[in-house]
CSV table of C-alpha atoms in Angstrom, one decimal:
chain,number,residue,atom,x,y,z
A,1,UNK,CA,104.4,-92.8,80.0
A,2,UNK,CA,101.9,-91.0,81.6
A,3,UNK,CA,102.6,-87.6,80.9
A,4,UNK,CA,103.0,-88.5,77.1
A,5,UNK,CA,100.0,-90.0,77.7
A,6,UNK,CA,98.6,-86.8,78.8
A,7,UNK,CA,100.8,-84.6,76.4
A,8,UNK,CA,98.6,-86.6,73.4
A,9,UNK,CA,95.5,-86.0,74.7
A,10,UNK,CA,96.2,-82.5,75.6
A,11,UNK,CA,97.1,-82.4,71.6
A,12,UNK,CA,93.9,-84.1,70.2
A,13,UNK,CA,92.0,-82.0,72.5
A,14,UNK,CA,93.6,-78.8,71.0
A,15,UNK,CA,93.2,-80.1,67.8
A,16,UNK,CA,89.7,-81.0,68.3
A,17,UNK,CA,89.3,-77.6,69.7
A,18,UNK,CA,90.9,-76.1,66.9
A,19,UNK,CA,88.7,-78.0,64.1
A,20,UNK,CA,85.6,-77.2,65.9
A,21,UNK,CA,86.1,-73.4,66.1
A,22,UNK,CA,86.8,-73.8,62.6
A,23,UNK,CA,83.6,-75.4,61.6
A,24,UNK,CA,82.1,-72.9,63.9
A,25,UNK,CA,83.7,-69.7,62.3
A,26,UNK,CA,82.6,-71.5,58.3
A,27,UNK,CA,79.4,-72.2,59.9
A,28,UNK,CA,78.4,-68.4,61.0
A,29,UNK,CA,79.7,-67.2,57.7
A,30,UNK,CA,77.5,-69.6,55.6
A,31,UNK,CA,74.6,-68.5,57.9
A,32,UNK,CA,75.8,-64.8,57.2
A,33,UNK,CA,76.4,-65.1,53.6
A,34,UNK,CA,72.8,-67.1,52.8
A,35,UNK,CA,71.1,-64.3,55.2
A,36,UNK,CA,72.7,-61.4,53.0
A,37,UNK,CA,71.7,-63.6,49.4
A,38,UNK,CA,68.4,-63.2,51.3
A,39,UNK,CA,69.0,-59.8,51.3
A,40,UNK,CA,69.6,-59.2,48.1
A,41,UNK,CA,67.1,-61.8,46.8
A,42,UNK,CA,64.2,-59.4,48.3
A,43,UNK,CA,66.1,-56.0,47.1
A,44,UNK,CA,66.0,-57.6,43.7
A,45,UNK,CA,62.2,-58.5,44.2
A,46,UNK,CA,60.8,-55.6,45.0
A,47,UNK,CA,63.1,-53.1,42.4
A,48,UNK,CA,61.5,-55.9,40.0
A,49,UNK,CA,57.9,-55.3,41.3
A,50,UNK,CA,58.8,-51.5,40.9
A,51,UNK,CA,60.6,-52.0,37.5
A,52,UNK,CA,57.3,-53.6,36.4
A,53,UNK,CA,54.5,-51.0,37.8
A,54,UNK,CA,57.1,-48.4,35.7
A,55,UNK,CA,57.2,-50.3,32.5
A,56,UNK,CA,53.2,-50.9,32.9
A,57,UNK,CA,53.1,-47.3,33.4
A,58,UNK,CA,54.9,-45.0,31.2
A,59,UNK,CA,52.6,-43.4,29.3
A,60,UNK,CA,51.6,-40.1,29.3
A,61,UNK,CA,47.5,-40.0,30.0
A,62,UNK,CA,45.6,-38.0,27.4
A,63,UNK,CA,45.2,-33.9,28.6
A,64,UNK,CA,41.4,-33.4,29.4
A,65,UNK,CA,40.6,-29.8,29.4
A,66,UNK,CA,42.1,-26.2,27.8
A,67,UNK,CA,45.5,-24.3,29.6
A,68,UNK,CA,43.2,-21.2,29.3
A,69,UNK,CA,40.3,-23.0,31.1
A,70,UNK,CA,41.9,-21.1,34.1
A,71,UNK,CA,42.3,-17.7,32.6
A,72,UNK,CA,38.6,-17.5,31.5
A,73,UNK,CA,37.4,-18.6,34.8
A,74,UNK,CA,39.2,-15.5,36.1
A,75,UNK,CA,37.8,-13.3,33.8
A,76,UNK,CA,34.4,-14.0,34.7
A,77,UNK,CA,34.7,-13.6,38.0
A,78,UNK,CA,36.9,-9.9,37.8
A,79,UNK,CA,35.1,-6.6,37.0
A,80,UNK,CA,34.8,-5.4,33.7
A,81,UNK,CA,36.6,-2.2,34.5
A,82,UNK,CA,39.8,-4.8,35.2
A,83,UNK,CA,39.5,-6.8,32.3
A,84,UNK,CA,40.1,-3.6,30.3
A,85,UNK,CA,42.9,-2.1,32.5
A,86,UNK,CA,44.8,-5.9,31.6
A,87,UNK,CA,43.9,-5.8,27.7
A,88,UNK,CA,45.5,-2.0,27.8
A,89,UNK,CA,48.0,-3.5,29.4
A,90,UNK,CA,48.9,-6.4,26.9
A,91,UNK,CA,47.5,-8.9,29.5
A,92,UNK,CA,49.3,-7.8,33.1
A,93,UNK,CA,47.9,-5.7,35.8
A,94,UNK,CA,48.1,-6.7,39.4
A,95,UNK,CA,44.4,-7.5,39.7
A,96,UNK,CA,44.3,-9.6,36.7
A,97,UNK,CA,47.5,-11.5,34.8
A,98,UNK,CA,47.0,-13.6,31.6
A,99,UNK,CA,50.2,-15.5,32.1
A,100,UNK,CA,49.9,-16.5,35.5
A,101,UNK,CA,46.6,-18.2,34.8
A,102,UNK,CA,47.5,-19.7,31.5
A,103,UNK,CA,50.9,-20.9,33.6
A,104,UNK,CA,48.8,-22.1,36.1
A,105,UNK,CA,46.5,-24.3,33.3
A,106,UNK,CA,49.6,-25.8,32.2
A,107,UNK,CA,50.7,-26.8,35.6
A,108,UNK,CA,46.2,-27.6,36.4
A,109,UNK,CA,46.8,-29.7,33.0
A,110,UNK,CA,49.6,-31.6,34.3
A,111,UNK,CA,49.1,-32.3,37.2
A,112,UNK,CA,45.2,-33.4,35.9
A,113,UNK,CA,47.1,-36.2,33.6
A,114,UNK,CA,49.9,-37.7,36.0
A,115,UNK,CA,48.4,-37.2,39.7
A,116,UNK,CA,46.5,-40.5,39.3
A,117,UNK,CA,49.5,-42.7,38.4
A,118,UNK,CA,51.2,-40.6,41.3
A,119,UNK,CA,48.6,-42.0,43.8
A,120,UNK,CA,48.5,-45.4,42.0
A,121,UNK,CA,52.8,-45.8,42.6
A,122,UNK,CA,51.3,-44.8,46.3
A,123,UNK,CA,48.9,-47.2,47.3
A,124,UNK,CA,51.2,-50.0,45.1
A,125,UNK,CA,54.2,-49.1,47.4
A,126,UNK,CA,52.5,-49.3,50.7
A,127,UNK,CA,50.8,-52.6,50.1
A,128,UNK,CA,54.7,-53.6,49.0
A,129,UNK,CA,56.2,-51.9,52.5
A,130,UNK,CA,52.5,-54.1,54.5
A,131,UNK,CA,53.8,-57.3,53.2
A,132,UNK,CA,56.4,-58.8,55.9
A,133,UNK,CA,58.1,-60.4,52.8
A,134,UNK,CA,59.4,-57.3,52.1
A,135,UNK,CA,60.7,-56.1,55.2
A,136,UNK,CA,64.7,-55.9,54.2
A,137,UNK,CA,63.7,-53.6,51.0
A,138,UNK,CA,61.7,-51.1,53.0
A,139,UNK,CA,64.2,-47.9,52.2
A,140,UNK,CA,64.0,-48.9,48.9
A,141,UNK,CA,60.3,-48.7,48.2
A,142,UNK,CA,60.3,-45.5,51.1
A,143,UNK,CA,62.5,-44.0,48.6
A,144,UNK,CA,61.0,-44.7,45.0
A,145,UNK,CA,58.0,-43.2,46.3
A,146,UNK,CA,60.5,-40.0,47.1
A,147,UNK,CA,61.8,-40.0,44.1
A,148,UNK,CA,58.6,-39.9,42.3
A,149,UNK,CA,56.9,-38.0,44.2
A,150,UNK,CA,59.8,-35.3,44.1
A,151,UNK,CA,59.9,-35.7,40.1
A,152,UNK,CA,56.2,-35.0,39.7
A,153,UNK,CA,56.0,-31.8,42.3
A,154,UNK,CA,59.0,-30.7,40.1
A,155,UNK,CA,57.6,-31.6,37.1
A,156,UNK,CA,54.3,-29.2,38.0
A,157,UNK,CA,56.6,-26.2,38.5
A,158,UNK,CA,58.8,-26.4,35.2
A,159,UNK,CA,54.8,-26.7,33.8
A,160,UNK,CA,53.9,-23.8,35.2
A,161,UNK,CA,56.7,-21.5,34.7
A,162,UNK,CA,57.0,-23.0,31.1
A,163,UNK,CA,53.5,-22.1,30.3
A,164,UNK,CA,53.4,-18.9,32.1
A,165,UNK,CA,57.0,-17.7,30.5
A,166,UNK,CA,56.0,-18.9,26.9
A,167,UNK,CA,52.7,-17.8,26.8
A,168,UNK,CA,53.5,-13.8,28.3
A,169,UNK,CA,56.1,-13.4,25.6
A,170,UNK,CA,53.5,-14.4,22.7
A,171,UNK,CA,51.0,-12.4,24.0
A,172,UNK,CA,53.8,-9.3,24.3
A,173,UNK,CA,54.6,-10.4,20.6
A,174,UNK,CA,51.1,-9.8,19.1
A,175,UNK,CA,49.8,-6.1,19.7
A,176,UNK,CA,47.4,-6.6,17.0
A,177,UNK,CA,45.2,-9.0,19.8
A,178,UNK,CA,45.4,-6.5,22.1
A,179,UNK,CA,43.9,-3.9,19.4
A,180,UNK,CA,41.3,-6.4,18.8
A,181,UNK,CA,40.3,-7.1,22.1
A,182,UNK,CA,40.1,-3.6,23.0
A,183,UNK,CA,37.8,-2.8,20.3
A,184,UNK,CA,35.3,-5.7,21.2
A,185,UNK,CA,35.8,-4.6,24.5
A,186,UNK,CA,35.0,-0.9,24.6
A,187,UNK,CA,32.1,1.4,24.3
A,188,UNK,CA,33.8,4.4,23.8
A,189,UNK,CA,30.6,6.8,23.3
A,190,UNK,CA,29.1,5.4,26.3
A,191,UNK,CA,32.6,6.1,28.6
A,192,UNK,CA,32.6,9.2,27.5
A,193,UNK,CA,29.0,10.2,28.9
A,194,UNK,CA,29.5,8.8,32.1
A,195,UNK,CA,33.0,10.8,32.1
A,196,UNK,CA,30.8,13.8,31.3
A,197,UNK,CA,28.3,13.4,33.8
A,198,UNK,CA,31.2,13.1,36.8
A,199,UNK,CA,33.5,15.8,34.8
A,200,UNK,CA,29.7,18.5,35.2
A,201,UNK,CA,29.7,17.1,39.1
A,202,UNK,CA,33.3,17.7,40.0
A,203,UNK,CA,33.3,21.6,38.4
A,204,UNK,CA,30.4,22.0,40.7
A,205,UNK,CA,32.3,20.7,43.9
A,206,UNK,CA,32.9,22.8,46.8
A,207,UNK,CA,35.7,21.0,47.3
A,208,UNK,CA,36.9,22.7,43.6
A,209,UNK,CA,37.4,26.4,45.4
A,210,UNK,CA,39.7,25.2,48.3
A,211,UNK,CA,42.2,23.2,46.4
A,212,UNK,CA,44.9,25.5,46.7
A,213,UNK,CA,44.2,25.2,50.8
A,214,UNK,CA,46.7,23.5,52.8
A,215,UNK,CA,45.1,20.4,53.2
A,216,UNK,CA,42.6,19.9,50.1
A,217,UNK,CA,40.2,17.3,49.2
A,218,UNK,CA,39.0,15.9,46.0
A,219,UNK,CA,42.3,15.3,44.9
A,220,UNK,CA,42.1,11.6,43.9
A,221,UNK,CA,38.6,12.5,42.0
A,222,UNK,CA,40.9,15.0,40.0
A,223,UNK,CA,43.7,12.1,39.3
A,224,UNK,CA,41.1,9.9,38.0
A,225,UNK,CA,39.1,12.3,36.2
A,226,UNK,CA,42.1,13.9,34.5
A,227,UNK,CA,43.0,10.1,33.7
A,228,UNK,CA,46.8,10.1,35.1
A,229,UNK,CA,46.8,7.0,37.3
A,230,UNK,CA,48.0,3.2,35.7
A,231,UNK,CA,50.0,4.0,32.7
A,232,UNK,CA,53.0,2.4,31.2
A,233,UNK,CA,56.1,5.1,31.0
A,234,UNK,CA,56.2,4.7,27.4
A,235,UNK,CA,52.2,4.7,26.8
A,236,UNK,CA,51.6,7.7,24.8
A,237,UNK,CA,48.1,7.5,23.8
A,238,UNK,CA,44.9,5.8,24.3
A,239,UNK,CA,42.9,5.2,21.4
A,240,UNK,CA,39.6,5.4,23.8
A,241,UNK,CA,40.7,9.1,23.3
A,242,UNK,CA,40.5,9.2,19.8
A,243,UNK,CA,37.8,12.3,18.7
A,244,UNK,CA,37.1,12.9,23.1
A,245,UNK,CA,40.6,14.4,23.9
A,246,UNK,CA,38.8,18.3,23.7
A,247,UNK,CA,36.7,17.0,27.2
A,248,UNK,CA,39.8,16.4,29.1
A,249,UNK,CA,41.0,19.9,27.5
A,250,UNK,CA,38.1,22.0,28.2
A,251,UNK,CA,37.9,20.6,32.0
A,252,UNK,CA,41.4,21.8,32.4
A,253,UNK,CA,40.1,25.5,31.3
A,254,UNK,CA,37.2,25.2,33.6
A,255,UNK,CA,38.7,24.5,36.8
A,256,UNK,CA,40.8,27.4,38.9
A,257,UNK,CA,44.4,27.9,38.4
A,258,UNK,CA,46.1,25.9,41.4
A,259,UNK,CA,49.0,23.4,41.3
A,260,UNK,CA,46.9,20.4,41.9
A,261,UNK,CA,45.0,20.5,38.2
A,262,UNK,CA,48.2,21.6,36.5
A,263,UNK,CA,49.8,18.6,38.0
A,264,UNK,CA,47.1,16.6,36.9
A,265,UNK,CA,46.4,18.6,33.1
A,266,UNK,CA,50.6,18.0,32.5
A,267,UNK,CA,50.3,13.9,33.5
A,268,UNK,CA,47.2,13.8,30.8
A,269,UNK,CA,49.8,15.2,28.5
A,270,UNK,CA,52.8,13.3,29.4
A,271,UNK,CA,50.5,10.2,29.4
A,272,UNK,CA,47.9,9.8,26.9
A,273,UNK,CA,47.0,12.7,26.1
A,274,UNK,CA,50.6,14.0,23.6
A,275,UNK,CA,48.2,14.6,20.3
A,276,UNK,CA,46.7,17.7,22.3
A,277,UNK,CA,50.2,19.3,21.8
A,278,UNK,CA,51.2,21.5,20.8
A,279,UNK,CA,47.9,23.1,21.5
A,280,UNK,CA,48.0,22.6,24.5
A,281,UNK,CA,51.3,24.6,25.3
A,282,UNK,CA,48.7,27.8,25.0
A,283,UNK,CA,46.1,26.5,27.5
A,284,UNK,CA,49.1,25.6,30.0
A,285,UNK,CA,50.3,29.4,29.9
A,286,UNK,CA,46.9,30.8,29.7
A,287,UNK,CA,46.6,29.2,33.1
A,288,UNK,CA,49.7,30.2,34.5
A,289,UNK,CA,48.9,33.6,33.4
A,290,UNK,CA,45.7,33.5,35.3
A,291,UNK,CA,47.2,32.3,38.3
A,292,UNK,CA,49.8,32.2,40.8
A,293,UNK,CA,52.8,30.8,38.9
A,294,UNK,CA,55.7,30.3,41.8
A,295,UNK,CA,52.4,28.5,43.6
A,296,UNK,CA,51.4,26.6,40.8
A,297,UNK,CA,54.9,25.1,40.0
A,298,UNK,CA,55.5,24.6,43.3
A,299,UNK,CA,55.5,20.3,42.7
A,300,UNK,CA,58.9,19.6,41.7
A,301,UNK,CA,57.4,16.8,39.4
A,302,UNK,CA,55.3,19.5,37.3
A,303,UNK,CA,58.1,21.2,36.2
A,304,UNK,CA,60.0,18.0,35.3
A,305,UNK,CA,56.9,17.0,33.1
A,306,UNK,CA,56.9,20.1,31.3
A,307,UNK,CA,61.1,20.3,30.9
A,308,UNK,CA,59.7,17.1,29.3
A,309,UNK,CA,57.2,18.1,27.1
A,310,UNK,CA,58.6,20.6,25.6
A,311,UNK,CA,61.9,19.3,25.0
A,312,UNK,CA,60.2,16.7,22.6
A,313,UNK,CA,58.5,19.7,20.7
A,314,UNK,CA,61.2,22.4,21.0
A,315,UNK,CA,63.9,19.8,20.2
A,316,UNK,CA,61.7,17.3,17.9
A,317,UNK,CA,59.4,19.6,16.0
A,318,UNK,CA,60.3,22.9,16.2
A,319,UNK,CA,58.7,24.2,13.3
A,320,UNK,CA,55.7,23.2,14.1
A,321,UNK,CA,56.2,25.2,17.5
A,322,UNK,CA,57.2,28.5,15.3
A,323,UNK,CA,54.6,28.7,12.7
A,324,UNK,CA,51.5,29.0,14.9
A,325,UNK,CA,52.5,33.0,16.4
A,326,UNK,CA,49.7,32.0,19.5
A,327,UNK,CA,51.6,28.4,20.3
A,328,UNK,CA,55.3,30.2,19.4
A,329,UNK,CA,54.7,32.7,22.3
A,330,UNK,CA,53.0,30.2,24.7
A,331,UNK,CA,56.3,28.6,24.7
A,332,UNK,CA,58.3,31.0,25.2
A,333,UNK,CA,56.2,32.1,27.7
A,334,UNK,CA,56.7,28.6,29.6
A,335,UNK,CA,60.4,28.4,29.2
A,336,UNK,CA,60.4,31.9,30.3
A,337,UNK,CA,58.6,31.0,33.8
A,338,UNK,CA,60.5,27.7,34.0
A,339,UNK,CA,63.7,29.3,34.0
A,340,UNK,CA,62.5,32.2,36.5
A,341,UNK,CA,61.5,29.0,38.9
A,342,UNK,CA,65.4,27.8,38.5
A,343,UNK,CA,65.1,25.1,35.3
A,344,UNK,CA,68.4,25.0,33.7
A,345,UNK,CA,67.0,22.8,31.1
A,346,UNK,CA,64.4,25.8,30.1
A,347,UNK,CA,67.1,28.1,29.8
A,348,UNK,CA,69.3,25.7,27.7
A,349,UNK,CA,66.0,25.4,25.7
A,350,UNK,CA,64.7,28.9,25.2
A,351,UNK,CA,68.3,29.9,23.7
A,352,UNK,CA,67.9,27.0,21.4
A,353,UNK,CA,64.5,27.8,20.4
A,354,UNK,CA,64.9,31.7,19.5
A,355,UNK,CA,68.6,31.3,17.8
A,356,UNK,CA,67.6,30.9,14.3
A,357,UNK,CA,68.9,27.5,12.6
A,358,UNK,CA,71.8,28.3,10.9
């Protein structure tokens, strides 16, 4: 009797046991379950506080100011002398580029019309991430701001590169502004007497008698005065040249014979200066003639810019090259002393040019 006794309290112990860690077990999971509904009730707060400031802020803001506001800004603060390399150079030049600054309007623009809601979304999400209600939704807000902020730093670079793209290939579309510009721009008669007054200074130079020395000076004057440096490849004339082209020419015939102003004389030609030809075939062999030829074709790039030169004339207008007895034997004078100094392309050239055309 007694140990049934005990067997049936050993049971409804068990079973007490049993029920108890049951309630136990439902009770932690109802406490688990109402603290993730708690959860997600914040979560679905503040993504509603968010949805809200979004909706209450979609609109775009009005644009105050110009996308070139930029560019003249720049402009006024550059020298002249830049301003005019740029328009010469349908609007980019290292010192001065009309697309980066109209880009960088676009992206001044931009950034002018959202950067307040930007800071608004700020301030709204860190009062949300202060407030102890919102503890559990803390990534959430943490990462709208990243998102948005992300967007709008994004958003300012397609701006820019939009702006700057679309802007550079109007500008290269439209020549005519360009021809515009430069003639507003330029005083041609007064560049001209300044170029005069140096071009009297630097035939005057001591400097002038040593250039064929082994280390000569006055080099960079001649590159600027001669007009070589900054061009395009393909630029072929400068209409700031237009009726002034006989200065450069006479300059040339001034100076002594030495490889450093026939260097300089055949970029003018190659560069801006092509309506001298053919003409000036006859002052290039005059000065050969004068001086030493092997020393004056001594720069391997001369000799290339006059392969050059006259293959456009020998090959493109040859009959121009043949009617004028002075310019014919100039010619044939250079493609003689070209192929004497090793140009195969001379000698293809002067057979050419003396076969008659069958």
């Amino acid at each position: 009797m007694r140990s049934l006794l005990f067997e049936c309290l050993g049971n409804i112990r068990q079973g007490f046991r049993t029920r108890l860690e049951e309630d136990i077990a439902s009770a932690r999971l109802l406490l688990h379950n109402h603290e993730k509904e708690q959860v997600r009730e914040v979560l679905r707060s503040a993504a509603g506080m968010l949805g809200t400031w979004v909706a209450q802020n979609s609109g775009v803001p009005p644009l105050n100011g110009h996308v070139q506001d930029s560019l003249l800004s720049q402009i006024h603060a550059v020298y002249a002398s830049t301003v005019r390399a740029t328009i010469r150079r349908e609007g980019e030049w290292p010192n001065l580029s009309y697309s980066h600054h109209l880009g960088y309007g676009a992206r001044r623009l931009a950034a002018r019309a959202l950067e307040p809601l930007v800071e608004k979304l700020k301030i709204a999400t860190e009062l949300m991430e202060a407030n102890p209600e919102y503890a559990e939704a803390k990534d959430l807000i943490q990462q709208a701001r990243r998102v948005l902020e992300s967007a709008f730093e994004d958003l300012l670079r397609k701006a820019q590169i939009m702006g700057q793209t679309a802007f550079r290939d109007a500008l290269k579309l439209d020549p005519s502004l360009w021809l515009n510009c430069e003639d507003s721009t330029r005083n041609t008669a007064h560049y001209w007497f300044l170029w005069d007054l140096f071009s009297e200074r630097v035939k005057r130079a001591k400097w002038v008698a040593h250039l064929d020395s082994e280390h000569p000076s006055g080099d960079e004057m001649l590159s600027t005065i001669f007009l070589t440096k900054w061009w395009k490849d393909d630029v072929r004339h400068w209409r700031s040249l237009e009726g002034y082209a006989h200065h450069v020419d006479a300059l040339f015939e001034a100076l002594p014979p030495t490889s450093i102003v026939l260097d300089d004389y055949v970029r003018f030609l190659y560069h801006i200066g092509e309506r001298s030809l053919p003409e000036a075939f006859v002052r290039v062999a005059d000065s050969l003639r004068r001086g030493d030829t092997q020393a004056m074709l001594r720069k391997t790039n001369t000799v290339f810019l006059l392969e050059v030169l006259l293959q456009r004339h020998v090959y493109g207008r040859p009959l121009e090259l043949k009617r004028d007895p002075a310019i014919r034997q100039a010619v044939l004078f250079l493609l003689d002393t070209l192929v004497e100094n090793g140009s195969s392309a001379a000698f293809r050239m002067r057979d050419d040019f003396v076969t008659p055309a069958g």
